[in-house]
XYZ file of C-alpha atoms in Angstrom:
398
model
C -0.068 0.006 0.008
C 1.452 3.420 -0.928
C 2.149 5.983 1.669
C 0.272 9.135 1.021
C 2.877 11.191 2.766
C 5.869 9.781 0.770
C 7.508 10.864 -2.431
C 10.170 8.935 -4.246
C 12.576 10.123 -7.083
C 15.027 7.914 -8.980
C 18.254 9.692 -9.682
C 20.974 8.925 -12.184
C 24.507 10.276 -11.719
C 26.290 11.569 -14.896
C 29.603 12.935 -13.702
C 31.921 12.244 -10.715
C 31.221 14.077 -7.509
C 34.192 15.542 -5.487
C 33.426 13.998 -2.053
C 35.177 14.636 1.233
C 33.600 11.427 2.771
C 34.790 9.241 -0.109
C 36.124 6.640 2.288
C 32.552 5.822 3.683
C 30.452 3.003 2.376
C 27.912 4.192 -0.250
C 29.396 7.760 -0.388
C 27.163 9.788 -2.707
C 24.798 12.651 -2.367
C 24.525 14.015 1.162
C 21.055 14.893 2.451
C 22.737 17.681 4.495
C 23.770 19.401 1.180
C 20.625 18.596 -0.773
C 17.993 19.713 1.761
C 19.179 23.356 2.298
C 19.484 23.857 -1.390
C 16.068 22.282 -2.108
C 14.483 24.392 0.718
C 15.803 27.599 -0.700
C 14.590 26.733 -4.193
C 11.155 25.923 -2.914
C 10.869 28.997 -0.668
C 11.881 31.275 -3.497
C 9.411 29.668 -5.675
C 6.753 30.198 -3.113
C 7.685 33.856 -2.841
C 7.550 34.333 -6.667
C 3.952 32.954 -6.517
C 2.900 34.866 -3.419
C 4.915 38.015 -3.503
C 5.159 40.610 -0.699
C 5.704 44.247 -1.515
C 9.351 45.453 -1.228
C 10.711 42.104 -0.430
C 12.739 39.611 -2.213
C 11.046 36.356 -3.395
C 12.931 34.406 -0.688
C 11.766 36.657 2.032
C 8.305 36.499 0.764
C 8.501 32.774 0.647
C 9.698 32.689 4.326
C 6.546 34.757 5.385
C 4.330 32.321 3.525
C 6.096 29.220 4.974
C 5.841 30.674 8.541
C 2.188 31.518 8.183
C 1.551 27.926 7.023
C 3.775 26.560 9.927
C 6.119 24.794 7.596
C 9.291 25.789 9.263
C 11.215 23.679 11.729
C 14.136 25.891 12.367
C 16.844 28.168 10.901
C 20.539 27.302 10.558
C 23.631 28.645 9.024
C 22.344 27.475 5.629
C 18.962 29.307 6.120
C 15.534 28.123 7.090
C 14.467 24.479 7.153
C 11.182 23.241 5.885
C 9.341 20.576 7.608
C 9.992 17.350 5.643
C 12.490 14.432 6.038
C 14.738 13.263 3.330
C 16.557 10.047 2.855
C 18.870 8.976 0.026
C 19.180 5.308 -0.572
C 21.879 3.509 -2.569
C 20.726 0.739 -4.666
C 23.365 -1.880 -3.720
C 25.187 -3.648 -6.559
C 28.591 -5.191 -6.940
C 31.121 -2.468 -7.186
C 28.381 0.196 -7.568
C 30.396 2.974 -6.260
C 33.736 3.769 -8.060
C 36.357 5.878 -6.303
C 38.662 7.438 -8.955
C 42.040 7.578 -7.373
C 45.061 9.665 -8.920
C 42.802 11.116 -11.482
C 43.633 14.742 -12.680
C 40.736 16.749 -14.062
C 40.517 20.141 -15.828
C 38.542 22.633 -13.687
C 39.753 21.170 -10.435
C 42.787 22.282 -8.553
C 41.908 21.250 -4.904
C 44.615 18.517 -4.806
C 47.203 21.106 -3.999
C 48.346 22.693 -0.792
C 47.732 22.213 2.921
C 43.962 22.141 2.715
C 44.097 19.004 0.374
C 46.713 17.242 2.351
C 44.839 17.624 5.555
C 41.387 16.925 3.916
C 41.886 14.911 0.831
C 38.897 14.822 -1.630
C 38.349 12.174 -4.229
C 36.048 11.669 -7.138
C 33.060 9.452 -6.460
C 30.882 7.934 -9.176
C 27.865 5.807 -8.477
C 26.951 3.531 -11.462
C 23.610 2.378 -10.164
C 20.560 4.589 -9.638
C 19.765 6.231 -6.312
C 16.395 6.467 -4.618
C 15.591 9.925 -2.917
C 12.691 9.407 -0.556
C 10.926 12.358 1.005
C 8.283 12.145 3.808
C 6.140 15.268 4.268
C 2.837 15.609 6.320
C 1.747 19.035 4.788
C -0.303 18.394 1.894
C 0.403 21.640 0.099
C 4.075 21.484 0.794
C 4.332 17.868 -0.394
C 2.758 18.990 -3.703
C 5.258 21.832 -3.972
C 8.018 19.437 -3.599
C 6.647 17.066 -6.162
C 6.305 19.897 -8.577
C 9.666 21.551 -7.970
C 12.086 18.759 -7.563
C 12.857 17.945 -11.281
C 13.470 21.665 -11.968
C 15.660 21.944 -8.943
C 17.772 18.978 -9.706
C 17.951 20.009 -13.392
C 19.997 23.224 -12.481
C 21.842 22.092 -9.456
C 24.981 20.002 -8.988
C 26.570 18.830 -5.766
C 30.123 18.520 -4.140
C 32.922 20.777 -4.999
C 33.234 22.560 -8.329
C 29.524 22.245 -8.838
C 29.465 25.169 -11.383
C 31.815 23.416 -13.703
C 29.637 20.206 -13.989
C 30.995 17.917 -11.200
C 28.364 16.091 -9.164
C 25.737 16.223 -11.871
C 22.373 14.167 -11.234
C 19.110 14.049 -12.918
C 15.743 12.491 -12.186
C 15.651 9.444 -14.354
C 14.182 10.193 -17.850
C 13.677 13.905 -17.199
C 13.885 16.735 -19.757
C 16.163 19.679 -19.031
C 14.198 22.965 -19.096
C 14.990 26.554 -18.559
C 18.591 26.441 -19.515
C 19.813 29.304 -21.653
C 21.936 27.336 -24.033
C 23.838 24.251 -24.677
C 26.518 22.502 -26.747
C 27.418 18.899 -27.292
C 30.528 16.849 -27.642
C 30.789 13.196 -29.087
C 32.567 11.249 -26.293
C 31.805 8.174 -24.508
C 31.142 8.131 -20.764
C 34.014 6.354 -19.125
C 33.045 7.722 -15.622
C 36.288 9.709 -15.557
C 34.645 12.007 -18.183
C 38.090 13.839 -18.709
C 37.312 14.841 -22.210
C 33.975 16.292 -21.065
C 35.711 18.482 -18.490
C 38.465 19.532 -20.915
C 35.723 20.813 -23.226
C 33.825 22.706 -20.346
C 37.141 24.107 -19.165
C 38.103 25.338 -22.668
C 34.668 26.835 -23.322
C 34.544 28.616 -20.012
C 38.069 30.013 -20.588
C 36.922 31.242 -24.087
C 34.145 33.340 -22.627
C 35.802 34.579 -19.553
C 39.622 35.204 -19.707
C 40.428 33.810 -23.196
C 42.449 30.603 -24.252
C 46.227 30.794 -24.502
C 48.433 27.817 -25.369
C 52.174 28.620 -25.243
C 53.312 25.062 -25.634
C 56.629 25.723 -23.655
C 56.711 29.439 -23.726
C 55.898 32.590 -25.762
C 55.088 33.364 -28.396
C 51.538 31.852 -28.205
C 50.959 28.884 -30.316
C 47.145 29.509 -30.030
C 45.268 32.534 -28.639
C 41.563 33.084 -28.460
C 40.380 36.439 -27.127
C 37.778 36.274 -24.404
C 34.367 36.768 -25.764
C 33.263 38.677 -22.791
C 36.133 41.118 -23.172
C 35.359 41.394 -26.846
C 31.754 42.194 -26.177
C 32.701 44.739 -23.542
C 35.123 46.511 -26.180
C 32.326 46.598 -28.739
C 29.924 48.337 -26.221
C 32.463 50.457 -24.313
C 35.268 51.057 -26.790
C 36.906 53.988 -24.858
C 36.801 52.538 -21.289
C 39.757 50.630 -19.963
C 39.003 47.051 -18.634
C 40.571 45.183 -15.846
C 43.579 43.615 -17.611
C 44.424 46.881 -19.370
C 44.337 48.642 -15.966
C 46.564 46.147 -14.310
C 49.028 46.316 -17.231
C 49.115 50.066 -16.795
C 50.679 49.446 -13.446
C 52.939 46.317 -14.289
C 54.159 47.456 -17.717
C 53.749 51.205 -17.980
C 54.883 51.579 -14.424
C 52.134 53.867 -13.395
C 51.467 53.910 -9.681
C 47.840 53.579 -9.868
C 45.060 53.013 -12.465
C 41.414 52.653 -12.862
C 39.189 50.541 -15.094
C 36.049 48.395 -15.431
C 36.097 44.908 -13.925
C 34.848 42.674 -16.748
C 36.325 39.157 -16.155
C 35.349 38.774 -12.574
C 31.674 38.940 -13.538
C 31.898 35.303 -14.381
C 33.638 34.337 -11.136
C 36.055 36.141 -8.861
C 39.473 34.583 -7.976
C 41.093 36.768 -5.225
C 44.707 35.677 -6.287
C 46.092 35.791 -9.694
C 49.657 34.864 -11.052
C 50.911 37.115 -13.786
C 53.997 35.658 -15.412
C 56.649 34.306 -13.109
C 57.006 37.142 -10.673
C 53.693 39.182 -10.375
C 50.954 38.242 -8.031
C 47.698 40.181 -8.046
C 45.608 40.175 -4.904
C 41.920 41.382 -5.218
C 39.564 42.482 -2.528
C 36.594 44.709 -1.932
C 37.532 48.317 -1.356
C 35.007 48.655 1.568
C 36.133 48.795 5.157
C 34.002 45.750 5.875
C 34.550 43.574 2.743
C 31.364 42.329 1.003
C 33.115 40.168 -1.418
C 35.566 37.354 -0.810
C 35.054 34.827 -3.618
C 32.367 35.167 -5.973
C 31.346 31.849 -7.611
C 30.563 31.703 -11.299
C 26.963 32.634 -12.097
C 27.030 29.981 -14.890
C 26.223 26.361 -13.963
C 27.267 23.644 -16.471
C 24.909 20.703 -16.459
C 26.407 17.855 -18.448
C 23.927 15.093 -19.401
C 24.987 11.816 -20.996
C 22.840 9.969 -23.667
C 23.736 6.365 -23.716
C 21.892 5.759 -27.023
C 23.803 8.107 -29.056
C 27.014 8.201 -27.001
C 27.039 11.965 -26.751
C 27.183 14.654 -24.022
C 24.877 17.595 -24.115
C 26.250 20.312 -21.719
C 23.551 22.870 -20.634
C 24.217 26.254 -19.433
C 22.061 27.800 -16.627
C 22.447 31.441 -15.790
C 22.036 32.640 -12.224
C 21.381 36.309 -11.346
C 24.448 38.306 -10.459
C 23.541 40.077 -7.172
C 23.236 43.867 -7.405
C 25.464 44.014 -4.222
C 28.346 42.357 -6.277
C 27.662 44.474 -9.469
C 27.904 47.655 -7.379
C 31.276 46.644 -5.876
C 34.711 48.167 -6.652
C 37.389 45.589 -6.531
C 41.133 46.819 -5.826
C 43.694 44.750 -7.530
C 46.898 45.184 -5.538
C 50.339 44.637 -7.108
C 53.897 45.309 -5.946
C 53.936 48.503 -8.106
C 50.622 50.124 -7.364
C 46.894 49.432 -7.168
C 44.125 49.217 -9.777
C 40.643 50.222 -8.789
C 38.052 48.282 -10.850
C 34.506 49.045 -10.865
C 32.218 46.319 -11.819
C 30.524 46.381 -15.175
C 27.036 47.202 -13.800
C 24.929 47.075 -16.876
C 26.211 43.619 -17.968
C 23.411 41.244 -18.928
C 24.446 37.543 -18.592
C 21.590 35.918 -20.513
C 21.896 38.424 -23.299
C 25.699 37.664 -23.541
C 25.128 33.919 -23.655
C 22.550 34.377 -26.484
C 24.903 36.739 -28.242
C 27.827 34.284 -28.485
C 25.597 31.844 -30.443
C 26.837 33.595 -33.558
C 30.305 31.954 -33.154
C 28.808 28.602 -34.098
C 29.281 30.021 -37.627
C 32.722 29.067 -38.851
C 33.384 32.384 -40.614
C 32.456 34.473 -37.553
C 34.615 32.235 -35.370
C 37.605 32.564 -37.731
C 37.067 36.354 -38.046
C 37.332 36.738 -34.151
C 40.771 34.824 -34.198
C 41.985 37.020 -36.985
C 40.761 40.267 -35.512
C 42.321 39.647 -32.088
C 45.213 37.281 -32.923
C 46.570 39.363 -35.798
C 47.151 38.439 -39.500
C 50.680 37.189 -38.873
C 49.409 34.423 -36.493
C 46.128 33.574 -38.141
C 47.246 30.603 -40.333
C 49.088 28.968 -37.311
C 46.269 29.599 -34.838
C 43.553 28.216 -37.006
C 45.495 24.996 -37.449
C 46.242 24.462 -33.804
C 44.582 21.453 -32.190
C 43.028 23.594 -29.418
C 41.505 25.909 -32.124
C 40.035 22.842 -33.837
C 38.543 21.608 -30.662
C 37.046 24.894 -29.607
C 35.664 25.485 -33.041
C 33.996 22.094 -32.829
C 32.338 23.039 -29.572
C 31.056 26.255 -30.842
C 29.681 24.684 -34.004
C 27.138 22.819 -31.721
C 26.381 25.842 -29.493
C 22.766 27.001 -29.586
C 20.193 29.034 -27.689
C 17.287 26.984 -26.144
């Protein structure tokens, strides 16, 4: 007899999860990570359906949940809704694979003291998982049933989630509400190294650019950041972050100002420039608001066994106004660059705009425009260029 208060979802894992409890039996999704994220997703959905004047959807959702007595507490991860979650591993011989000694693009945590004290490994569960939820509030239970597939479609788990690690889906679900996607023709060997190489290259191509020196300058291949190219086309007279920092390091000016462009797609507070220059970035305010801003793009890689192909979906998350209103100070040994965020940047419009580079002629013109005529023939034949062009040839708006 079915339980009227119980919901079950069957989950499939697509990519390895970077797990700090890899040594435990059945190491996989943790309810302590899933529930706070799902709670927030549901609360924001409630708030958008039942808005309260001059409040955020989250705050409006909290008001609604309190009114209906759905809250059981509030912790460091936010409020907690009144339901119980259990994740069950369907046991099978060698169901869980722990990938040892594997190096992935997009992941650098196996370096430094933090890793040596708290090692993380990649965990892949080959069998399906059952996620079971018990809820005694009829309306809340219905909300969970209606929301869970959309939640899992745009959420990954573990470390480096935004780059596609820890990707799960409800078995057989469609992916909706992504902005765009691209595909790669690679089989899923559970290591998925070629997949993450493609994600890493694509992300670099839109954020900081792709450079391959193959042992040292001059560059054997260079692809100008599409974000910076977009900025130059819309703000041709204003200096952007790299130019402002170069103004200090190369032109030997003591200070410089510019617009922070690259950090809109993720802030790294420490950057290495060449062999001897280290750039430290921080919020200019006395009480810093920004420490490390994660990328607002989530890559969701879904593998199709029938056609042996990956589809990588891109979800865009709103960049908080608090961050876009920030001025970042980039400190060097020779001076400081004050970098005001690009306030009117539209992430979704940008991801739609770059679809034009799936045309081979536009792609090649971009390389020629920013790489120069002298380098064009060498760049266009480079393996990285061939790989990147193939990725863009499949890029489309959804």
